[in-house]
Coordinates of C-alpha atoms in Angstrom, one line a residue:
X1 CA 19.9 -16.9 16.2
X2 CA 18.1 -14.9 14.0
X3 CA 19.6 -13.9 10.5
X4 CA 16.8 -11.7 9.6
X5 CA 14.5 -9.5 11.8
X6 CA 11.1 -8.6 10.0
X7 CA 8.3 -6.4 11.3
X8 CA 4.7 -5.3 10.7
X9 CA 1.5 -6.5 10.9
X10 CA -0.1 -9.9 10.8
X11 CA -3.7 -10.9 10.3
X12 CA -5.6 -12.9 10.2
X13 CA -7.3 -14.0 7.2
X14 CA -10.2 -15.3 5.3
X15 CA -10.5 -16.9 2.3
X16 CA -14.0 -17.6 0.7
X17 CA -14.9 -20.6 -0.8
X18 CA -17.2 -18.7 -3.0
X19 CA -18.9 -15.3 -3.9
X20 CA -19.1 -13.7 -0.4
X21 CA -22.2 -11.6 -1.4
X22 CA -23.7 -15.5 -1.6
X23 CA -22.8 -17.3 1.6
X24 CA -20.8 -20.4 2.2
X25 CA -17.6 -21.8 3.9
X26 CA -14.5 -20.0 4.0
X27 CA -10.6 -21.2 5.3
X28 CA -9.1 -19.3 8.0
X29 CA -5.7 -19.1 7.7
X30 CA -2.7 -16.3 8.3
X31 CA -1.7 -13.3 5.8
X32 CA 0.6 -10.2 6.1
X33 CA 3.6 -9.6 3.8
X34 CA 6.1 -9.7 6.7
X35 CA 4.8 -12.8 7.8
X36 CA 4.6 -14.0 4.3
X37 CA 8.5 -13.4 4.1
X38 CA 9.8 -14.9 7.5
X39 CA 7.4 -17.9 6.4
X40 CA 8.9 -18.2 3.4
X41 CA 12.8 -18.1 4.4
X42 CA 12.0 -19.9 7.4
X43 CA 11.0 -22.9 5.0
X44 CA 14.4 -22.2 3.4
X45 CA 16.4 -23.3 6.7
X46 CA 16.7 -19.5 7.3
X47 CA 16.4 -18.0 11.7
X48 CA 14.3 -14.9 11.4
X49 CA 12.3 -12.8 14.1
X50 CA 9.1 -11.4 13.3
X51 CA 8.0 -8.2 15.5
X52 CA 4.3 -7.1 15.7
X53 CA 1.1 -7.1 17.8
X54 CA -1.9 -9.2 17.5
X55 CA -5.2 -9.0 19.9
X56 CA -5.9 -11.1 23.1
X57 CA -8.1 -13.2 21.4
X58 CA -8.1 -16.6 18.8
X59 CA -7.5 -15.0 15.6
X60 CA -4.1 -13.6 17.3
X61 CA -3.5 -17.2 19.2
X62 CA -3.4 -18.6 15.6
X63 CA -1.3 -16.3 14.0
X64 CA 1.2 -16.7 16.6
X65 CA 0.6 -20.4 16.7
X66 CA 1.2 -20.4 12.7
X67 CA 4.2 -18.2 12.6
X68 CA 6.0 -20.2 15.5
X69 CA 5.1 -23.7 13.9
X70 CA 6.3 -22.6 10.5
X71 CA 9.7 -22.0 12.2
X72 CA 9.4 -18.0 13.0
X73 CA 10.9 -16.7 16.1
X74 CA 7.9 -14.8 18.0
X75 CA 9.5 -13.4 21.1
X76 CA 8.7 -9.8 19.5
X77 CA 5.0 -10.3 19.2
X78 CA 3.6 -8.6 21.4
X79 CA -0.5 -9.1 22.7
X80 CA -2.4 -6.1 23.0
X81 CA -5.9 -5.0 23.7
X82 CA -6.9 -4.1 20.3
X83 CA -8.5 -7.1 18.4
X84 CA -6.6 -9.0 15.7
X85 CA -6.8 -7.2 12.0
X86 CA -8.8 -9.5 9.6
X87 CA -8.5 -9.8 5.6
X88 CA -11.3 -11.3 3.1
X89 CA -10.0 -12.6 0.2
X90 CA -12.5 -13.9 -2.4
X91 CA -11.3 -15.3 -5.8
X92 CA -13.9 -13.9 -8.2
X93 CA -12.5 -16.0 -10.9
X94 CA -9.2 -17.5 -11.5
X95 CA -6.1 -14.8 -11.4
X96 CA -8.8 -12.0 -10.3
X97 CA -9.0 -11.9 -6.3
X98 CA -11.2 -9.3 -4.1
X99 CA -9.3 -8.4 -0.9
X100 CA -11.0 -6.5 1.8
X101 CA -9.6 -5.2 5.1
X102 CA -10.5 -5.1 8.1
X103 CA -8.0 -3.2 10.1
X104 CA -9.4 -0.5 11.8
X105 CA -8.0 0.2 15.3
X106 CA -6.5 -3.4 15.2
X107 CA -3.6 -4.6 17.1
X108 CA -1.3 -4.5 14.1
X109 CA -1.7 -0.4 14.1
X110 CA 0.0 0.0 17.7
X111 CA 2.9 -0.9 16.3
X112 CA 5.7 1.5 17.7
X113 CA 9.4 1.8 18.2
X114 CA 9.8 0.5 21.3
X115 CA 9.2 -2.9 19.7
X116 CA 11.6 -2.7 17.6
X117 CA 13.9 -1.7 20.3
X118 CA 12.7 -5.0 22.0
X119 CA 13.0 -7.0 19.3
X120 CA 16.5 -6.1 18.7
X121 CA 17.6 -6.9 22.5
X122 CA 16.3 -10.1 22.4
X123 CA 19.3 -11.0 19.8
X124 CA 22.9 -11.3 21.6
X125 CA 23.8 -10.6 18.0
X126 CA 22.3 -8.0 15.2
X127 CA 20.9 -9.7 12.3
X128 CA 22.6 -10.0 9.2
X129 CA 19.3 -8.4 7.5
X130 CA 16.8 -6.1 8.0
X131 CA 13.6 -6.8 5.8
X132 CA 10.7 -3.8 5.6
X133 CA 8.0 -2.9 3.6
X134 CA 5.9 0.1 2.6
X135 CA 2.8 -1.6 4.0
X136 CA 3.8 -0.9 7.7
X137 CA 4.7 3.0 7.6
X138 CA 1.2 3.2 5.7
X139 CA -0.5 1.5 8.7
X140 CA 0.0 5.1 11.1
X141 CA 2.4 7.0 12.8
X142 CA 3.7 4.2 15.3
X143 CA 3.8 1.6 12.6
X144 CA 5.9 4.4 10.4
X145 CA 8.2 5.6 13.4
X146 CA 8.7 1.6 13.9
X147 CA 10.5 1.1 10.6
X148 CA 12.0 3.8 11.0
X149 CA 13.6 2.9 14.5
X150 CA 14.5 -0.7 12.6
X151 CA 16.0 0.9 9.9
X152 CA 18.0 3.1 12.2
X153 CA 18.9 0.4 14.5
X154 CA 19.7 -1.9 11.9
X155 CA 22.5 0.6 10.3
X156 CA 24.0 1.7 12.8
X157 CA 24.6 -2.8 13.5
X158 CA 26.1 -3.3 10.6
X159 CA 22.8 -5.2 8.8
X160 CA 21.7 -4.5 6.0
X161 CA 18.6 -3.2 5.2
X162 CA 15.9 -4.8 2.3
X163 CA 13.0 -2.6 1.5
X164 CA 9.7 -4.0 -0.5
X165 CA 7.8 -1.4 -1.4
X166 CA 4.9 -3.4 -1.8
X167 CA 2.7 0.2 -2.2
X168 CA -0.7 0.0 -1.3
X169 CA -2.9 2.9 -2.5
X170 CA -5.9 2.6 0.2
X171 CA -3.8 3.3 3.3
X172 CA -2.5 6.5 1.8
X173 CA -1.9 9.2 -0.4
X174 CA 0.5 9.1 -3.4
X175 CA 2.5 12.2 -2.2
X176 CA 2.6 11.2 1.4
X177 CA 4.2 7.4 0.2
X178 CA 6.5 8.7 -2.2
X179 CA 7.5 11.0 0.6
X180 CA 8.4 8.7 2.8
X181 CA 9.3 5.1 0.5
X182 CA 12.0 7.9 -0.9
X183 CA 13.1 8.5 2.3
X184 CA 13.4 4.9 3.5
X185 CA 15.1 3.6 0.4
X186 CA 17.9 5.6 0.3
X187 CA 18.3 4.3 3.6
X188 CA 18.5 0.3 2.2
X189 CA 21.0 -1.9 0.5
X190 CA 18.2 -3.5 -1.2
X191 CA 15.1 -2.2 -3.1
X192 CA 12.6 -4.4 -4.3
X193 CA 9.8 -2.6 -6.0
X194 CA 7.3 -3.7 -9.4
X195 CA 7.7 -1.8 -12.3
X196 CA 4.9 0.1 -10.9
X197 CA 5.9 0.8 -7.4
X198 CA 9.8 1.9 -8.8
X199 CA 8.7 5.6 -9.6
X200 CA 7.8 5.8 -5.7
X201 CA 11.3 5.8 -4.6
X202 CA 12.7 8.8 -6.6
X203 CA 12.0 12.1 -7.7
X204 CA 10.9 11.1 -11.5
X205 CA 11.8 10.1 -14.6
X206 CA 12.0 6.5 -16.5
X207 CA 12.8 3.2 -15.1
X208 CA 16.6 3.3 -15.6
X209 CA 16.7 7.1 -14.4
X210 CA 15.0 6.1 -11.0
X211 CA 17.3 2.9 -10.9
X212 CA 19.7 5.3 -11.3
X213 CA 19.0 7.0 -8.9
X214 CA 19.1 4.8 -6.1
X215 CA 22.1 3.2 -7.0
X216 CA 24.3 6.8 -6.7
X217 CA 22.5 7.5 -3.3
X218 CA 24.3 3.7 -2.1
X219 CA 21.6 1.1 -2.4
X220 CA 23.8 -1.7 -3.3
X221 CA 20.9 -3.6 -6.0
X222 CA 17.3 -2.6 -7.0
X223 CA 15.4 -5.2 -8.0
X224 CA 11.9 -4.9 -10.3
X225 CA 9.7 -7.4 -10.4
X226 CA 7.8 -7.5 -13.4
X227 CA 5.0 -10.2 -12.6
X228 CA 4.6 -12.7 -15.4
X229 CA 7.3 -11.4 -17.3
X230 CA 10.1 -12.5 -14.2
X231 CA 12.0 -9.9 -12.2
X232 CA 15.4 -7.9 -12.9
X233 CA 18.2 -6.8 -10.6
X234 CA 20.7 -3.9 -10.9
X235 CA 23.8 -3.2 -9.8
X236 CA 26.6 -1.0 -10.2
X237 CA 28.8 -3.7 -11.6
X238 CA 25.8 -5.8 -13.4
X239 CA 22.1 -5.8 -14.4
X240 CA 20.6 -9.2 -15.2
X241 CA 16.8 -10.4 -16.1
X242 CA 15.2 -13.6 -15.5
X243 CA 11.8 -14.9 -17.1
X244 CA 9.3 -16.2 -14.5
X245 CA 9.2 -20.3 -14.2
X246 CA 6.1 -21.7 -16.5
X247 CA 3.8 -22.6 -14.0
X248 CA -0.3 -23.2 -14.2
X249 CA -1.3 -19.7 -12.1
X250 CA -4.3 -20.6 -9.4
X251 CA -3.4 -17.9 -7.1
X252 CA -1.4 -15.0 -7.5
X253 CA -1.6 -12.8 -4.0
X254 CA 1.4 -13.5 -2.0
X255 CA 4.1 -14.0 -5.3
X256 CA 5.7 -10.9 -4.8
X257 CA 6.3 -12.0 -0.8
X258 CA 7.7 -15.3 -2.1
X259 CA 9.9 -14.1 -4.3
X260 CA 11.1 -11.6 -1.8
X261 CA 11.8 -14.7 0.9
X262 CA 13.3 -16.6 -2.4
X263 CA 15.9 -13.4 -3.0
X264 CA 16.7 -12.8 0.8
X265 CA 17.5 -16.3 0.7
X266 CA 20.1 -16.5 -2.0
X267 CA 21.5 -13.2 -0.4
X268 CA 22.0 -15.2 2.8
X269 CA 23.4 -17.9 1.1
X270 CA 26.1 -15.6 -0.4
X271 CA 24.6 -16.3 -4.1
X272 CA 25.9 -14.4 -6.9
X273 CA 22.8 -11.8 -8.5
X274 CA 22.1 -14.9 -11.3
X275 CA 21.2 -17.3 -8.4
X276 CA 19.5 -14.9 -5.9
X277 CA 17.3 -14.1 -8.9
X278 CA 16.6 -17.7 -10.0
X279 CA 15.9 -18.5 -6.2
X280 CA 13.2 -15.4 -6.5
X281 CA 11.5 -16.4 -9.4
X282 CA 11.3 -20.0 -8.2
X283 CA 9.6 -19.6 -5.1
X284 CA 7.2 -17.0 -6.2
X285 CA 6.3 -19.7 -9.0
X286 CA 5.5 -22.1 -6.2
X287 CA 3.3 -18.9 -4.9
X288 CA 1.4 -18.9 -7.9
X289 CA 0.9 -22.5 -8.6
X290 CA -1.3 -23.2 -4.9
X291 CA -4.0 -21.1 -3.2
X292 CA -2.7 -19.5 0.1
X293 CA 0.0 -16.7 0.7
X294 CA 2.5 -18.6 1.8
X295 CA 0.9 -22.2 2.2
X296 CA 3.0 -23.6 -0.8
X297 CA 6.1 -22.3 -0.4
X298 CA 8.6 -24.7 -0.9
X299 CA 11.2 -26.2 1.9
X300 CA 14.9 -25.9 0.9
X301 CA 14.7 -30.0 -0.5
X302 CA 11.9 -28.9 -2.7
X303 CA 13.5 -26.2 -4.6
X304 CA 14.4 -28.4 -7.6
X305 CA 10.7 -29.6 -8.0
X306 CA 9.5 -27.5 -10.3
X307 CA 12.1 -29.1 -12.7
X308 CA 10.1 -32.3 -12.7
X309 CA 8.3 -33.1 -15.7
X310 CA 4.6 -33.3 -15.6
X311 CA 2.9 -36.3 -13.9
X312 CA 6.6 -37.1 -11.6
X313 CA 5.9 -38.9 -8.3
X314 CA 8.0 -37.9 -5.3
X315 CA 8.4 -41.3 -3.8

């Protein structure tokens, strides 16, 4: 049984072993926030369903072979013609990291309702959450008419319904996203957005205007993540701040998808906001501290490791 149902687009993905422009080796691996998510609560004991498309060829074999090993229900990805999307990441220097796509008329982008639809009647059962983000309706009209459906299909089952922002400026223009991230968080009990993302799901003003906002239109919490300086969460009943665990920082893409599989995790678990928080800025710490998206996020035992003093052996 799934307890969450995530959807979007998963690539595969490249990661340099040095200046691209140069030569050399590079590590194929699997990227795409969704994925990153369901990776990331599936370490944390969680059932989730991931719904996409990748190509008929190897790059799509491993990301469906990754997502299934890692524990991710794949019933909902679907094989289409189109090849497999590809992202190049290359780390210019440490904390600075070059990401090129490579996305155009991919498999990823013929994403459309009727998966969703699919996905949802393989489950006997709805799912107790729904988790988007802003990437997918960026991706085309399917892709954007496929969260939509989700979101539609998941409210009207009784789930509720997280939103990442997660805004990315290339796919599209500022007006057309703040268009529609408005529209779809309304629509959520959750909103997870950076301090720079927040003013793309509201019609202006500060940060505790837009909060505001969201809260009287019956998102239940809105939660900022605020990068080095830890993450925040409000409610109507409470809002509560956490600093971001001390960690050496090799690699920070894929942080903000840990921390969202950290969060969705101490929602599951019932956690009051305190916990879901500390859960959040834990994993995304264990983001940070290794190279790879999602390749060091921790297992449900290993939560506690970053407690350890310097030099501890886990025997």
């Amino acid at each position: 049984m799934s307890e969450v149902v995530t959807l979007g687009e998963a690539m595969a993905c490249l990661r340099a072993d040095g200046p691209i422009n140069l030569g050399g080796g590079a590590h194929i691996s699997v990227a795409g926030a969704e994925a990153n998510v369901a990776i990331g609560l599936a370490r944390l004991g969680h059932g989730v369903s991931f719904a996409g498309a990748v190509g008929p060829d190897r790059l799509g074999d491993l990301v469906r072979r990754t997502l299934r090993a890692e524990g991710v229900a794949v019933g909902a990805l679907r094989t289409d013609p189109a090849p497999t999307g590809i992202v190049v990441f290359e780390q210019r220097m440490t904390g600075v990291t070059r990401v090129d796509y490579h996305r155009r008329a991919s498999a990823g982008g013929t994403l459309s309702a009727g998966d969703v639809e699919s996905a949802f009647a393989l489950h006997p059962s709805p799912p107790r959450v729904l988790h988007v983000t802003g990437v997918t309706p960026a991706l085309g009209p399917g892709p954007a008419q496929a969260v939509q459906a989700a979101v539609r299909l998941a409210r009207s089952a009784g789930a509720r319904v997280c939103l990442d922002v997660n805004h990315r400026a290339r796919l599209w223009s500022e007006s057309t996203a703040r268009r529609t991230l408005t529209a779809l968080a309304v629509q959520a009990d959750i909103v997870v957005a950076s301090e720079e993302e927040l003013p793309l799901t509201g019609a202006g003003g500060g940060e505790a205007e837009l909060v505001a906002g969201l809260l009287a239109a019956g998102v239940s919490e809105v939660v900022v993540k605020r990068g080095a300086a830890g993450a925040s969460v409000v409610t109507t009943r409470e809002t509560l701040h956490l600093p971001a665990r001390p960690v050496t920082a090799v690699d920070p893409i894929g942080a903000g998808d840990a921390f969202v599989a950290g969060y969705l995790s101490g929602v599951l678990d019932g956690l009051p906001a305190a916990a879901r928080l500390a859960r959040g800025v834990t994993t995304g710490a264990f983001a940070v501290a290794c190279h790879g998206d999602w390749e060091g996020l921790p297992t449900r035992s290993e939560l506690d490791m970053l407690d350890l003093p310097d030099g501890s052996a886990v025997r």
